[in-house]
Short mmCIF file of C-alpha atoms in Angstrom, two decimals:
data_model
loop_
_atom_site.label_atom_id
_atom_site.label_comp_id
_atom_site.label_asym_id
_atom_site.label_seq_id
_atom_site.Cartn_x
_atom_site.Cartn_y
_atom_site.Cartn_z
CA MET A 1 -45.86 -52.29 -44.65
CA HIS A 2 -42.57 -53.86 -45.76
CA ASP A 3 -39.68 -54.98 -43.61
CA VAL A 4 -37.28 -52.92 -45.73
CA ILE A 5 -37.57 -50.07 -48.21
CA ILE A 6 -34.50 -49.71 -50.44
CA ILE A 7 -34.04 -46.39 -52.17
CA GLY A 8 -32.14 -46.85 -55.44
CA ALA A 9 -32.16 -49.71 -57.97
CA GLY A 10 -28.48 -49.71 -58.86
CA PRO A 11 -26.42 -52.90 -58.54
CA CYS A 12 -25.87 -52.31 -54.80
CA GLY A 13 -29.57 -51.63 -54.18
CA LEU A 14 -30.52 -54.76 -56.11
CA SER A 15 -28.00 -56.79 -54.11
CA ALA A 16 -29.44 -55.46 -50.85
CA ALA A 17 -32.96 -56.46 -51.92
CA ILE A 18 -31.81 -59.95 -52.87
CA GLU A 19 -30.03 -60.46 -49.55
CA CYS A 20 -33.05 -59.18 -47.60
CA ARG A 21 -35.30 -61.68 -49.34
CA ARG A 22 -32.82 -64.45 -48.52
CA GLN A 23 -33.15 -63.51 -44.85
CA GLY A 24 -36.92 -63.76 -45.08
CA LEU A 25 -37.48 -59.99 -45.12
CA SER A 26 -40.00 -58.37 -47.42
CA ALA A 27 -38.32 -55.63 -49.44
CA ILE A 28 -39.33 -53.09 -52.05
CA ILE A 29 -37.00 -50.92 -54.11
CA VAL A 30 -38.06 -47.34 -54.84
CA GLU A 31 -36.24 -45.96 -57.90
CA LYS A 32 -36.78 -42.50 -59.35
CA ASN A 33 -35.72 -43.60 -62.84
CA PHE A 34 -35.38 -47.26 -63.82
CA ILE A 35 -33.26 -50.25 -62.93
CA VAL A 36 -29.48 -49.57 -63.02
CA HIS A 37 -30.06 -46.09 -64.42
CA SER A 38 -26.46 -45.10 -63.65
CA ILE A 39 -25.10 -47.85 -65.90
CA TYR A 40 -27.52 -46.78 -68.62
CA LEU A 41 -25.92 -43.32 -68.46
CA TYR A 42 -22.43 -44.74 -69.05
CA PRO A 43 -20.91 -44.22 -72.52
CA THR A 44 -22.65 -46.50 -75.02
CA HIS A 45 -19.54 -48.56 -75.80
CA MET A 46 -17.94 -48.47 -72.34
CA GLN A 47 -16.00 -51.52 -71.14
CA PHE A 48 -15.82 -52.17 -67.40
CA PHE A 49 -12.57 -52.24 -65.48
CA SER A 50 -13.81 -55.24 -63.45
CA THR A 51 -14.16 -58.85 -64.56
CA PRO A 52 -17.73 -60.21 -64.77
CA GLU A 53 -17.31 -62.27 -61.59
CA LEU A 54 -16.71 -59.10 -59.58
CA LEU A 55 -19.96 -57.56 -60.82
CA GLU A 56 -22.20 -60.53 -59.95
CA ILE A 57 -25.03 -60.27 -57.42
CA GLY A 58 -27.32 -62.88 -55.89
CA ASP A 59 -25.21 -65.82 -57.15
CA VAL A 60 -26.44 -65.19 -60.69
CA PRO A 61 -23.56 -65.96 -63.11
CA PHE A 62 -22.52 -63.07 -65.38
CA THR A 63 -21.70 -64.84 -68.64
CA THR A 64 -19.88 -62.99 -71.40
CA PRO A 65 -17.33 -63.92 -74.09
CA ASN A 66 -15.30 -60.85 -73.10
CA GLU A 67 -12.65 -60.71 -70.41
CA LYS A 68 -14.18 -57.41 -69.24
CA PRO A 69 -17.90 -56.91 -69.88
CA TYR A 70 -19.42 -53.98 -71.74
CA ARG A 71 -22.20 -51.60 -70.67
CA HIS A 72 -24.90 -53.29 -72.76
CA GLU A 73 -24.04 -56.67 -71.26
CA ALA A 74 -24.34 -55.26 -67.73
CA LEU A 75 -27.79 -53.84 -68.49
CA VAL A 76 -28.98 -57.28 -69.59
CA TYR A 77 -27.33 -58.99 -66.62
CA TYR A 78 -28.87 -56.81 -63.89
CA ARG A 79 -32.31 -56.96 -65.51
CA LYS A 80 -32.09 -60.76 -65.48
CA ALA A 81 -30.77 -60.92 -61.91
CA ALA A 82 -33.70 -58.80 -60.69
CA GLU A 83 -36.15 -60.95 -62.65
CA LEU A 84 -34.72 -64.25 -61.41
CA HIS A 85 -34.98 -63.13 -57.80
CA GLY A 86 -38.47 -61.70 -58.26
CA LEU A 87 -37.55 -58.30 -56.88
CA GLU A 88 -40.32 -55.77 -56.27
CA ILE A 89 -39.27 -52.49 -57.90
CA ALA A 90 -41.31 -49.29 -57.94
CA ALA A 91 -39.75 -47.61 -60.99
CA TYR A 92 -40.14 -43.91 -61.81
CA GLU A 93 -41.00 -43.22 -58.18
CA GLU A 94 -38.78 -40.76 -56.33
CA ALA A 95 -38.30 -40.83 -52.56
CA THR A 96 -38.63 -37.24 -51.35
CA ALA A 97 -38.48 -37.60 -47.56
CA ILE A 98 -37.88 -40.15 -44.80
CA ASN A 99 -39.59 -39.80 -41.42
CA ARG A 100 -39.11 -41.83 -38.29
CA LEU A 101 -42.38 -42.78 -36.58
CA GLU A 102 -43.05 -43.03 -32.86
CA ASP A 103 -42.83 -46.83 -32.87
CA GLY A 104 -39.36 -46.74 -34.45
CA THR A 105 -40.51 -47.64 -37.96
CA PHE A 106 -40.21 -45.32 -40.97
CA SER A 107 -42.38 -43.67 -43.54
CA VAL A 108 -40.97 -42.77 -46.95
CA LYS A 109 -42.80 -40.14 -48.95
CA THR A 110 -42.63 -40.63 -52.72
CA VAL A 111 -43.88 -39.07 -55.93
CA ASN A 112 -44.19 -40.90 -59.26
CA ARG A 113 -43.79 -39.62 -62.81
CA ARG A 114 -47.47 -38.68 -62.96
CA GLY A 115 -47.05 -36.46 -59.91
CA GLU A 116 -48.99 -38.84 -57.65
CA ARG A 117 -47.80 -38.83 -54.05
CA GLN A 118 -47.91 -41.66 -51.56
CA THR A 119 -46.35 -42.82 -48.31
CA ARG A 120 -44.66 -46.19 -47.91
CA GLU A 121 -43.80 -47.68 -44.51
CA ALA A 122 -41.13 -50.11 -43.38
CA SER A 123 -39.20 -51.24 -40.32
CA SER A 124 -35.88 -50.31 -41.96
CA VAL A 125 -34.67 -48.11 -44.81
CA VAL A 126 -31.63 -48.64 -47.02
CA ILE A 127 -30.31 -45.60 -48.89
CA SER A 128 -28.49 -46.71 -52.04
CA THR A 129 -28.91 -43.73 -54.33
CA GLY A 130 -25.50 -43.70 -56.00
CA TYR A 131 -23.97 -40.53 -57.34
CA PHE A 132 -24.36 -40.32 -61.13
CA ASP A 133 -27.15 -37.73 -61.08
CA GLN A 134 -24.95 -35.04 -59.52
CA PRO A 135 -22.01 -33.89 -61.68
CA ASN A 136 -19.23 -31.86 -60.11
CA TRP A 137 -19.60 -28.38 -61.57
CA ILE A 138 -16.40 -26.43 -62.11
CA GLY A 139 -18.04 -23.08 -61.42
CA ILE A 140 -16.66 -21.10 -64.35
CA PRO A 141 -18.35 -18.65 -66.73
CA GLY A 142 -20.05 -20.41 -69.63
CA GLU A 143 -20.35 -23.82 -67.99
CA ASP A 144 -24.11 -23.66 -68.47
CA LEU A 145 -23.90 -23.11 -72.24
CA PRO A 146 -25.72 -25.70 -74.41
CA LYS A 147 -22.37 -26.81 -75.89
CA VAL A 148 -21.24 -28.14 -72.47
CA THR A 149 -22.14 -31.55 -71.04
CA HIS A 150 -20.94 -33.56 -68.04
CA TYR A 151 -22.07 -36.81 -69.68
CA PHE A 152 -20.51 -38.52 -72.69
CA ARG A 153 -22.63 -41.11 -74.47
CA GLU A 154 -21.00 -41.69 -77.87
CA ALA A 155 -18.77 -39.92 -80.36
CA HIS A 156 -20.94 -39.76 -83.48
CA PRO A 157 -22.56 -36.33 -82.78
CA TYR A 158 -19.08 -34.78 -82.57
CA THR A 159 -17.86 -35.94 -85.98
CA GLY A 160 -15.47 -33.36 -87.44
CA MET A 161 -16.00 -30.98 -84.49
CA GLU A 162 -13.46 -29.28 -82.22
CA VAL A 163 -14.04 -30.78 -78.78
CA ALA A 164 -12.44 -29.85 -75.47
CA ILE A 165 -12.36 -32.52 -72.76
CA ILE A 166 -11.86 -31.31 -69.19
CA GLY A 167 -10.35 -34.05 -67.03
CA GLY A 168 -7.74 -36.79 -67.11
CA SER A 169 -9.49 -39.87 -65.72
CA ASN A 170 -10.71 -43.05 -67.43
CA SER A 171 -13.91 -41.36 -68.62
CA ALA A 172 -11.93 -38.52 -70.22
CA VAL A 173 -9.44 -40.85 -71.89
CA ASP A 174 -12.14 -43.19 -73.21
CA ALA A 175 -14.06 -40.23 -74.64
CA ALA A 176 -10.92 -38.83 -76.30
CA LEU A 177 -10.15 -42.12 -78.05
CA GLU A 178 -13.72 -42.49 -79.33
CA LEU A 179 -13.73 -38.90 -80.58
CA ILE A 180 -10.50 -39.41 -82.50
CA ARG A 181 -12.08 -42.35 -84.35
CA VAL A 182 -14.85 -40.11 -85.74
CA GLY A 183 -12.47 -37.38 -86.87
CA ALA A 184 -13.00 -34.90 -84.04
CA MET A 185 -10.20 -32.47 -83.16
CA VAL A 186 -9.59 -33.06 -79.47
CA ASP A 187 -8.03 -30.87 -76.78
CA MET A 188 -7.74 -32.52 -73.37
CA ILE A 189 -7.20 -30.07 -70.52
CA TYR A 190 -6.14 -31.48 -67.15
CA ARG A 191 -4.91 -29.77 -64.00
CA GLY A 192 -2.46 -32.58 -63.13
CA ASP A 193 1.07 -32.87 -64.47
CA SER A 194 0.16 -36.28 -65.95
CA ILE A 195 -3.06 -38.15 -66.62
CA SER A 196 -4.52 -40.25 -63.81
CA GLY A 197 -2.53 -43.24 -62.61
CA ASN A 198 -5.75 -45.29 -62.58
CA ILE A 199 -6.20 -45.38 -66.36
CA LYS A 200 -7.09 -48.89 -67.57
CA PRO A 201 -3.76 -50.59 -68.29
CA TRP A 202 -4.88 -51.85 -71.70
CA VAL A 203 -5.99 -48.33 -72.69
CA ARG A 204 -3.04 -46.23 -71.50
CA PRO A 205 -0.56 -47.30 -74.27
CA ILE A 206 -3.14 -46.52 -76.96
CA PHE A 207 -3.83 -43.09 -75.47
CA GLU A 208 -0.14 -42.25 -75.11
CA SER A 209 0.43 -43.30 -78.72
CA MET A 210 -2.33 -40.94 -79.88
CA VAL A 211 -0.68 -38.09 -77.98
CA GLN A 212 2.73 -38.86 -79.48
CA LYS A 213 1.24 -38.99 -82.97
CA GLU A 214 -0.46 -35.63 -82.28
CA LYS A 215 -3.89 -37.11 -82.87
CA LEU A 216 -4.97 -35.13 -79.80
CA ARG A 217 -3.55 -32.16 -77.94
CA LEU A 218 -2.89 -32.78 -74.25
CA HIS A 219 -2.74 -29.69 -72.03
CA LEU A 220 -1.31 -30.70 -68.63
CA SER A 221 -1.01 -28.50 -65.54
CA SER A 222 -3.82 -26.49 -67.10
CA ARG A 223 -7.41 -25.56 -66.37
CA VAL A 224 -10.32 -24.07 -68.26
CA THR A 225 -11.24 -20.69 -66.78
CA GLU A 226 -14.01 -19.66 -69.17
CA ILE A 227 -16.19 -21.14 -71.90
CA THR A 228 -17.58 -18.96 -74.69
CA PRO A 229 -19.84 -19.95 -77.60
CA ASP A 230 -16.83 -20.55 -79.89
CA THR A 231 -13.77 -20.91 -77.59
CA VAL A 232 -12.47 -22.23 -74.29
CA VAL A 233 -10.03 -20.09 -72.30
CA VAL A 234 -7.19 -22.08 -70.74
CA SER A 235 -4.85 -21.02 -67.93
CA SER A 236 -1.56 -22.93 -67.98
CA GLY A 237 1.58 -23.21 -65.89
CA SER A 238 2.62 -21.66 -62.61
CA GLN A 239 2.35 -18.16 -64.08
CA GLY A 240 -1.26 -18.73 -65.14
CA GLU A 241 -0.70 -17.76 -68.75
CA SER A 242 -4.01 -17.72 -70.62
CA TYR A 243 -4.85 -18.60 -74.20
CA ALA A 244 -8.03 -19.37 -76.14
CA LEU A 245 -8.76 -22.51 -78.15
CA ASP A 246 -11.31 -22.64 -80.96
CA ASN A 247 -14.06 -24.92 -79.77
CA ASP A 248 -17.46 -26.35 -80.74
CA PHE A 249 -18.26 -28.59 -77.74
CA VAL A 250 -17.01 -29.18 -74.19
CA LEU A 251 -17.11 -32.49 -72.32
CA ALA A 252 -16.59 -31.73 -68.63
CA MET A 253 -15.48 -35.13 -67.31
CA THR A 254 -15.13 -33.82 -63.76
CA GLY A 255 -16.79 -36.65 -61.87
CA PHE A 256 -19.91 -36.85 -59.74
CA ARG A 257 -20.93 -36.64 -56.10
CA PRO A 258 -23.61 -38.36 -54.02
CA ASP A 259 -26.83 -36.57 -53.08
CA ARG A 260 -26.90 -36.41 -49.27
CA ARG A 261 -30.27 -34.69 -48.84
CA LEU A 262 -32.31 -37.77 -47.90
CA MET A 263 -29.75 -38.81 -45.31
CA SER A 264 -29.52 -35.34 -43.84
CA SER A 265 -33.31 -35.02 -43.63
CA ILE A 266 -33.55 -38.04 -41.31
CA GLY A 267 -30.59 -36.93 -39.19
CA VAL A 268 -27.72 -39.09 -40.45
CA LEU A 269 -24.47 -37.55 -39.24
CA MET A 270 -21.67 -36.69 -41.66
CA ASP A 271 -17.93 -36.84 -41.18
CA ASP A 272 -16.80 -33.22 -41.53
CA ASP A 273 -13.58 -33.99 -43.39
CA MET A 274 -14.90 -36.12 -46.23
CA ASP A 275 -18.65 -35.41 -46.12
CA LYS A 276 -19.08 -39.12 -45.40
CA PRO A 277 -22.09 -40.59 -43.56
CA VAL A 278 -21.39 -42.04 -40.13
CA PHE A 279 -22.12 -45.78 -40.14
CA ASP A 280 -20.96 -49.07 -38.65
CA PRO A 281 -18.91 -50.86 -41.36
CA ALA A 282 -19.88 -54.23 -39.88
CA THR A 283 -23.60 -53.63 -40.44
CA MET A 284 -23.80 -50.47 -42.65
CA GLU A 285 -26.27 -49.01 -40.09
CA THR A 286 -25.99 -45.26 -39.61
CA ASN A 287 -26.34 -43.36 -36.34
CA ILE A 288 -30.12 -43.57 -36.92
CA PRO A 289 -31.17 -47.12 -35.90
CA GLY A 290 -32.84 -48.84 -38.82
CA VAL A 291 -31.36 -46.56 -41.50
CA TYR A 292 -28.59 -48.14 -43.59
CA VAL A 293 -26.36 -47.05 -46.46
CA ALA A 294 -25.25 -49.23 -49.37
CA GLY A 295 -22.94 -48.61 -52.30
CA VAL A 296 -21.17 -45.41 -53.24
CA ILE A 297 -23.45 -43.26 -51.06
CA ALA A 298 -21.39 -44.64 -48.15
CA SER A 299 -18.23 -43.04 -49.53
CA GLY A 300 -16.86 -39.58 -48.92
CA ARG A 301 -16.19 -36.91 -51.53
CA ASN A 302 -14.04 -39.45 -53.39
CA ALA A 303 -16.70 -41.42 -55.28
CA ASN A 304 -14.00 -43.89 -56.39
CA GLU A 305 -13.71 -45.14 -52.81
CA ILE A 306 -16.47 -47.71 -53.41
CA PHE A 307 -17.17 -49.64 -56.62
CA ILE A 308 -19.84 -52.15 -57.61
CA GLU A 309 -17.47 -54.98 -56.73
CA THR A 310 -17.22 -53.79 -53.10
CA GLY A 311 -20.60 -52.10 -52.67
CA ARG A 312 -22.49 -55.21 -53.76
CA ARG A 313 -21.36 -56.86 -50.49
CA HIS A 314 -23.08 -54.26 -48.32
CA GLY A 315 -26.46 -55.91 -48.83
CA ALA A 316 -25.50 -59.10 -46.99
CA LEU A 317 -24.31 -57.11 -43.97
CA ILE A 318 -27.49 -55.04 -43.93
CA ALA A 319 -29.84 -58.00 -44.35
CA ALA A 320 -28.18 -60.04 -41.60
CA HIS A 321 -28.40 -57.13 -39.15
CA ALA A 322 -31.98 -56.19 -40.05
CA ALA A 323 -33.11 -59.83 -39.76
CA ALA A 324 -31.44 -60.23 -36.36
CA LYS A 325 -33.14 -57.04 -35.13
CA ARG A 326 -36.53 -58.28 -36.30
CA LEU A 327 -35.99 -61.64 -34.54
CA THR A 328 -35.14 -59.84 -31.30
CA GLU A 329 -38.19 -57.59 -31.60
CA ASP A 330 -40.46 -60.58 -32.28
CA LYS A 331 -39.14 -62.35 -29.17
CA GLU A 332 -39.72 -59.24 -27.06
CA ARG A 333 -43.30 -58.91 -28.29
CA ASN A 334 -43.99 -62.57 -27.50
#
């Protein structure tokens, strides 16, 4: 029996565990993959938008010679932060259900990578499962072909290939620039009339220069309507004129969405407009007493609403509220 079970070992889940321990609460993190799995899935050479100070948790300094840290540095940092704070992490153990018991505590059913099932119990549960496991599917013919991926790791496998990128955000732009460096022929197809206004300011001039030099072909106000083994079909303009592009691979950089199933199973209410869990922003407690949300899972359909630099602060709010509740309950029992 722990005071708190935290589901998800991303930066926000780690921060919540650290803050719980600071409040004298026993906490265990249940993680279906491994620590900061979402960051591991980022492109190999990705550079963060945030400065290292804004990614720090648990007062552990994030030291780097770079103004903006890279993915590999973040992996090292969060491993060290978890180690320094002695966090208890059950890796490769997936939470499959949350149940509220008669005494107001909770049981969390889990299954590990060997298929072994168990039940963990706690006074409170924090759901911090992120969103990187659930890509936004476009829903077009051919999207399930082997040539299509919603994740970009690095450019080397695409050397000399014809690659279509669907999207116009930072992930799409970063992928396009890496692909150009390995000699890929790149078509970027985006439904907007210009690429996203949130592109990293130090990257945008480089990208625009590549477009001007015709190092990549940018198709604005356009969308992919079908993917075949050797082409992508693009619909462009207000008239919906269609044309086919020769193509070897497709990177669908269409974003991701949180998995709400655990929250729904325990009865957490959702805001109808944005599919956002109902919670008190002062404590991060949902409409189910003792169930909290932390990190991007607390956002609506717009996953960019919450970042590491804001979600990492949820843990302190949760820990303070959970500790105060425990103190009140102890007084009532005595």
